CSV table of C-alpha atoms in Angstrom, one decimal:
chain,number,residue,atom,x,y,z
A,42,MET,CA,10.7,-43.0,12.9
A,43,SER,CA,13.5,-40.6,12.8
A,44,ARG,CA,13.8,-39.9,9.3
A,45,ALA,CA,10.2,-39.3,9.4
A,46,LEU,CA,10.6,-36.7,12.3
A,47,TYR,CA,13.7,-35.5,10.4
A,48,THR,CA,11.6,-34.9,7.1
A,49,ALA,CA,8.7,-33.2,9.3
A,50,ALA,CA,11.9,-30.7,10.7
A,51,THR,CA,12.7,-29.5,7.1
A,52,GLY,CA,9.2,-28.6,6.4
A,53,MET,CA,8.8,-26.8,9.4
A,54,HIS,CA,12.1,-25.1,8.6
A,55,ALA,CA,11.3,-24.4,5.2
A,56,GLN,CA,7.9,-22.7,6.4
A,57,GLN,CA,9.4,-20.5,8.7
A,58,LEU,CA,11.3,-19.3,6.6
A,59,LYS,CA,8.4,-18.3,4.0
A,60,ILE,CA,6.8,-16.8,6.6
A,61,ASP,CA,9.5,-14.5,7.2
A,62,VAL,CA,10.0,-13.6,3.5
A,63,ILE,CA,6.5,-12.8,3.8
A,64,ALA,CA,6.6,-10.8,7.0
A,65,ASN,CA,9.4,-8.6,5.6
A,66,ASN,CA,7.4,-7.8,2.4
A,67,LEU,CA,4.6,-6.8,4.8
A,68,ALA,CA,6.6,-4.9,7.0
A,69,ASN,CA,8.2,-2.9,3.5
A,70,VAL,CA,5.5,-2.3,2.5
A,71,ASN,CA,5.3,1.7,2.2
A,72,THR,CA,9.1,1.7,2.0
A,73,ASP,CA,10.7,3.8,-1.6
A,74,GLY,CA,12.0,1.3,-3.7
A,75,TYR,CA,11.5,-1.9,-1.5
A,76,LYS,CA,11.3,-5.0,-4.3
A,77,ARG,CA,9.7,-7.8,-2.6
A,78,SER,CA,11.4,-11.4,-2.2
A,79,ARG,CA,10.2,-14.6,-2.5
A,80,ALA,CA,11.1,-18.0,-0.6
A,81,GLU,CA,12.2,-20.4,-3.2
A,82,PHE,CA,13.0,-24.5,-2.0
A,83,GLN,CA,14.2,-27.9,-3.4
A,84,ASP,CA,13.6,-31.2,-2.3
A,85,LEU,CA,16.4,-32.8,-0.3
A,86,VAL,CA,18.4,-36.1,-1.6
A,87,TYR,CA,16.0,-39.6,-1.7
A,88,GLN,CA,16.8,-42.3,-0.1
A,89,THR,CA,15.9,-45.7,-2.8
A,90,LEU,CA,14.6,-48.7,-0.6
A,91,ARG,CA,13.9,-50.5,-4.1
A,92,THR,CA,15.0,-49.9,-7.2
A,93,ALA,CA,12.5,-50.1,-10.0
A,94,GLY,CA,13.0,-53.3,-12.3
A,95,SER,CA,14.5,-55.5,-9.6
A,96,VAL,CA,13.7,-59.0,-8.7
A,97,ASN,CA,11.0,-59.3,-6.5
A,98,THR,CA,11.3,-63.2,-6.7
A,99,GLN,CA,13.6,-64.9,-8.8
A,100,THR,CA,11.2,-64.4,-12.1
A,101,VAL,CA,9.4,-61.1,-11.7
A,102,ASP,CA,10.7,-57.9,-11.7
A,103,VAL,CA,9.4,-55.4,-9.9
A,104,PRO,CA,8.0,-52.0,-11.9
A,105,VAL,CA,8.7,-49.4,-9.5
A,106,GLY,CA,10.6,-48.9,-6.6
A,107,ILE,CA,10.4,-47.5,-3.2
A,108,GLN,CA,12.0,-44.1,-2.8
A,109,VAL,CA,11.3,-41.8,0.1
A,110,GLY,CA,12.3,-38.1,0.2
A,111,LEU,CA,14.4,-36.9,3.2
A,112,GLY,CA,12.3,-33.4,3.3
A,113,VAL,CA,13.1,-29.6,2.0
A,114,ARG,CA,15.4,-27.5,1.8
A,115,PRO,CA,15.5,-23.5,0.9
A,116,ALA,CA,17.0,-22.6,-2.6
A,117,SER,CA,17.1,-19.0,-3.0
A,118,THR,CA,15.3,-15.7,-1.9
A,119,PRO,CA,15.3,-13.8,-5.3
A,120,LYS,CA,14.2,-10.3,-5.0
A,121,ASN,CA,11.1,-9.4,-8.1
A,122,PHE,CA,12.7,-6.0,-9.6
A,123,GLU,CA,9.5,-5.8,-11.6
A,124,GLN,CA,8.6,-1.6,-11.6
A,125,GLY,CA,6.2,-0.7,-8.9
A,126,ASP,CA,3.3,2.3,-8.4
A,127,ILE,CA,4.5,5.3,-9.7
A,128,LYS,CA,3.4,7.9,-6.8
A,129,ASN,CA,3.6,11.4,-7.2
A,130,THR,CA,5.3,12.2,-3.8
A,131,GLY,CA,5.5,16.6,-4.6
A,132,ASN,CA,9.5,16.9,-4.6
A,133,LEU,CA,11.0,17.7,-7.5
A,134,LEU,CA,14.4,15.8,-6.6
A,135,ASP,CA,12.8,12.3,-6.1
A,136,VAL,CA,13.0,10.3,-9.4
A,137,ALA,CA,11.2,7.1,-10.4
A,138,ILE,CA,12.7,4.9,-12.8
A,139,GLU,CA,10.4,3.6,-15.3
A,140,GLY,CA,11.4,0.2,-17.0
A,141,GLU,CA,14.9,-1.4,-16.5
A,142,GLY,CA,17.8,0.7,-14.9
A,143,PHE,CA,19.5,0.6,-11.1
A,144,LEU,CA,20.7,4.2,-9.9
A,145,GLN,CA,24.3,3.8,-8.8
A,146,VAL,CA,25.5,4.6,-5.5
A,147,ARG,CA,28.7,5.3,-3.9
A,148,LEU,CA,29.0,3.7,-0.8
A,149,PRO,CA,31.8,5.7,1.4
A,150,SER,CA,33.9,2.7,1.3
A,151,GLY,CA,34.7,4.1,-2.5
A,152,GLU,CA,32.4,0.6,-3.5
A,153,VAL,CA,29.9,1.8,-6.2
A,154,VAL,CA,26.3,-0.5,-5.0
A,155,PHE,CA,23.1,0.1,-6.7
A,156,THR,CA,19.3,1.7,-5.6
A,157,ARG,CA,15.9,1.3,-6.9
A,158,ASN,CA,15.0,3.9,-4.2
A,159,GLY,CA,14.7,7.1,-6.5
A,160,ALA,CA,14.6,9.5,-3.2
A,161,LEU,CA,17.2,12.6,-3.8
A,162,LYS,CA,18.5,15.3,-1.7
A,163,VAL,CA,20.7,18.0,-1.9
A,164,ASP,CA,23.2,17.6,0.5
A,165,ALA,CA,25.4,20.8,2.0
A,166,GLU,CA,27.9,20.1,0.1
A,167,GLY,CA,25.6,20.4,-3.6
A,168,ARG,CA,25.8,17.0,-4.2
A,169,LEU,CA,22.7,15.0,-5.0
A,170,VAL,CA,22.5,12.2,-2.7
A,171,THR,CA,20.1,9.4,-1.1
A,172,ASN,CA,18.5,9.9,1.7
A,173,GLU,CA,20.7,8.1,3.5
A,174,GLY,CA,23.4,10.7,2.3
A,175,TYR,CA,25.5,8.1,-0.3
A,176,GLU,CA,26.3,10.3,-3.1
A,177,ILE,CA,25.2,9.4,-6.9
A,178,GLU,CA,27.2,8.1,-9.6
A,179,PRO,CA,28.5,9.8,-11.7
A,180,PRO,CA,28.4,12.6,-8.6
A,181,ILE,CA,26.0,15.6,-9.6
A,182,ILE,CA,26.9,18.6,-7.8
A,183,ALA,CA,25.3,22.0,-7.6
A,184,PRO,CA,27.0,25.3,-7.6
A,185,ARG,CA,26.8,27.4,-4.3
A,186,ASP,CA,24.8,30.1,-5.6
A,187,ALA,CA,22.3,27.5,-6.9
A,188,THR,CA,18.3,28.6,-5.5
A,189,GLN,CA,16.6,25.6,-7.1
A,190,MET,CA,17.6,21.8,-9.0
A,191,ASN,CA,15.2,20.3,-11.3
A,192,ILE,CA,15.2,16.4,-12.8
A,193,ALA,CA,13.9,16.0,-16.1
A,194,ARG,CA,12.0,12.9,-17.4
A,195,ASP,CA,15.4,12.2,-19.4
A,196,GLY,CA,17.1,12.5,-15.5
A,197,THR,CA,19.4,16.0,-16.9
A,198,VAL,CA,20.0,18.0,-13.8
A,199,SER,CA,19.6,21.5,-13.6
A,200,VAL,CA,19.8,24.5,-11.9
A,201,LEU,CA,19.0,28.1,-11.6
A,202,THR,CA,21.4,30.3,-9.9
A,203,ALA,CA,20.6,33.4,-8.2
A,204,ASN,CA,22.5,35.3,-11.1
A,205,SER,CA,20.7,33.9,-14.1
A,206,GLU,CA,17.0,33.6,-15.2
A,207,ARG,CA,17.8,30.7,-17.0
A,208,GLU,CA,18.2,27.0,-16.3
A,209,LEU,CA,22.0,25.4,-16.2
A,210,GLU,CA,22.5,21.7,-17.1
A,211,ILE,CA,25.0,20.4,-14.3
A,212,GLY,CA,24.7,16.6,-15.5
A,213,GLN,CA,22.4,13.9,-16.1
A,214,ILE,CA,21.4,10.7,-14.1
A,215,GLN,CA,22.4,7.8,-15.5
A,216,LEU,CA,21.1,4.6,-14.7
A,217,ALA,CA,23.0,0.8,-14.6
A,218,ASN,CA,21.7,-2.2,-16.1
A,219,ALA,CA,22.3,-6.0,-14.5
A,220,VAL,CA,22.7,-9.0,-16.6
A,221,ASN,CA,21.8,-11.2,-13.4
A,222,LYS,CA,19.4,-9.3,-10.8
A,223,ASP,CA,19.3,-13.0,-8.8
A,224,ALA,CA,23.0,-12.3,-8.3
A,225,PHE,CA,22.4,-9.1,-5.9
A,226,GLU,CA,22.9,-9.4,-2.5
A,227,SER,CA,21.0,-7.2,-0.2
A,228,LEU,CA,22.4,-4.5,2.1
A,229,GLY,CA,20.0,-2.8,3.3
A,230,GLN,CA,18.6,0.4,3.1
A,231,ASN,CA,17.0,-0.7,-0.4
A,232,LEU,CA,20.9,-1.3,-1.9
A,233,TYR,CA,22.3,-4.2,-4.0
A,234,ARG,CA,25.7,-5.4,-4.4
A,235,MET,CA,26.6,-7.5,-7.4
A,236,THR,CA,28.2,-10.6,-6.0
């Protein structure tokens, strides 16, 4: 009887994890650049009570064995990095990544992490940063006399300055590709670290 209760408990734990993952996906439905997760499971070891081909009587072989599964366990919660819907926000600095790729972001610790959240801003020092103030990598810094910044479809960043009527190109947003996106560790704030 205790084996049945343990097996049932593993199923309840698995379903709770699945509900937790779905709830987090629903909570982030309006989060810029959020990538949904899904729960994956695998069965646990089986206890063999009788092997197939064993002798039932002195002369009869049993064609089918008896195995009892001991439940289920979570295997992984991979992210789905497919491109989402593109919405026009009206903000000249918001970018959408079409297809594969990630923006590279430098944390205050110096570590470079990845995101698909393209809601960008300019900080007090003229640097192109995320909503959280993390600088994109490679850095793009506007001159102090810049009056407007624009980002072209190819990621080229240009500015208008107070002393010029022509746009001045100051850099290009570069995307990074990941060979194994399933190896990403979620850090929160739509940031991912390669493990």
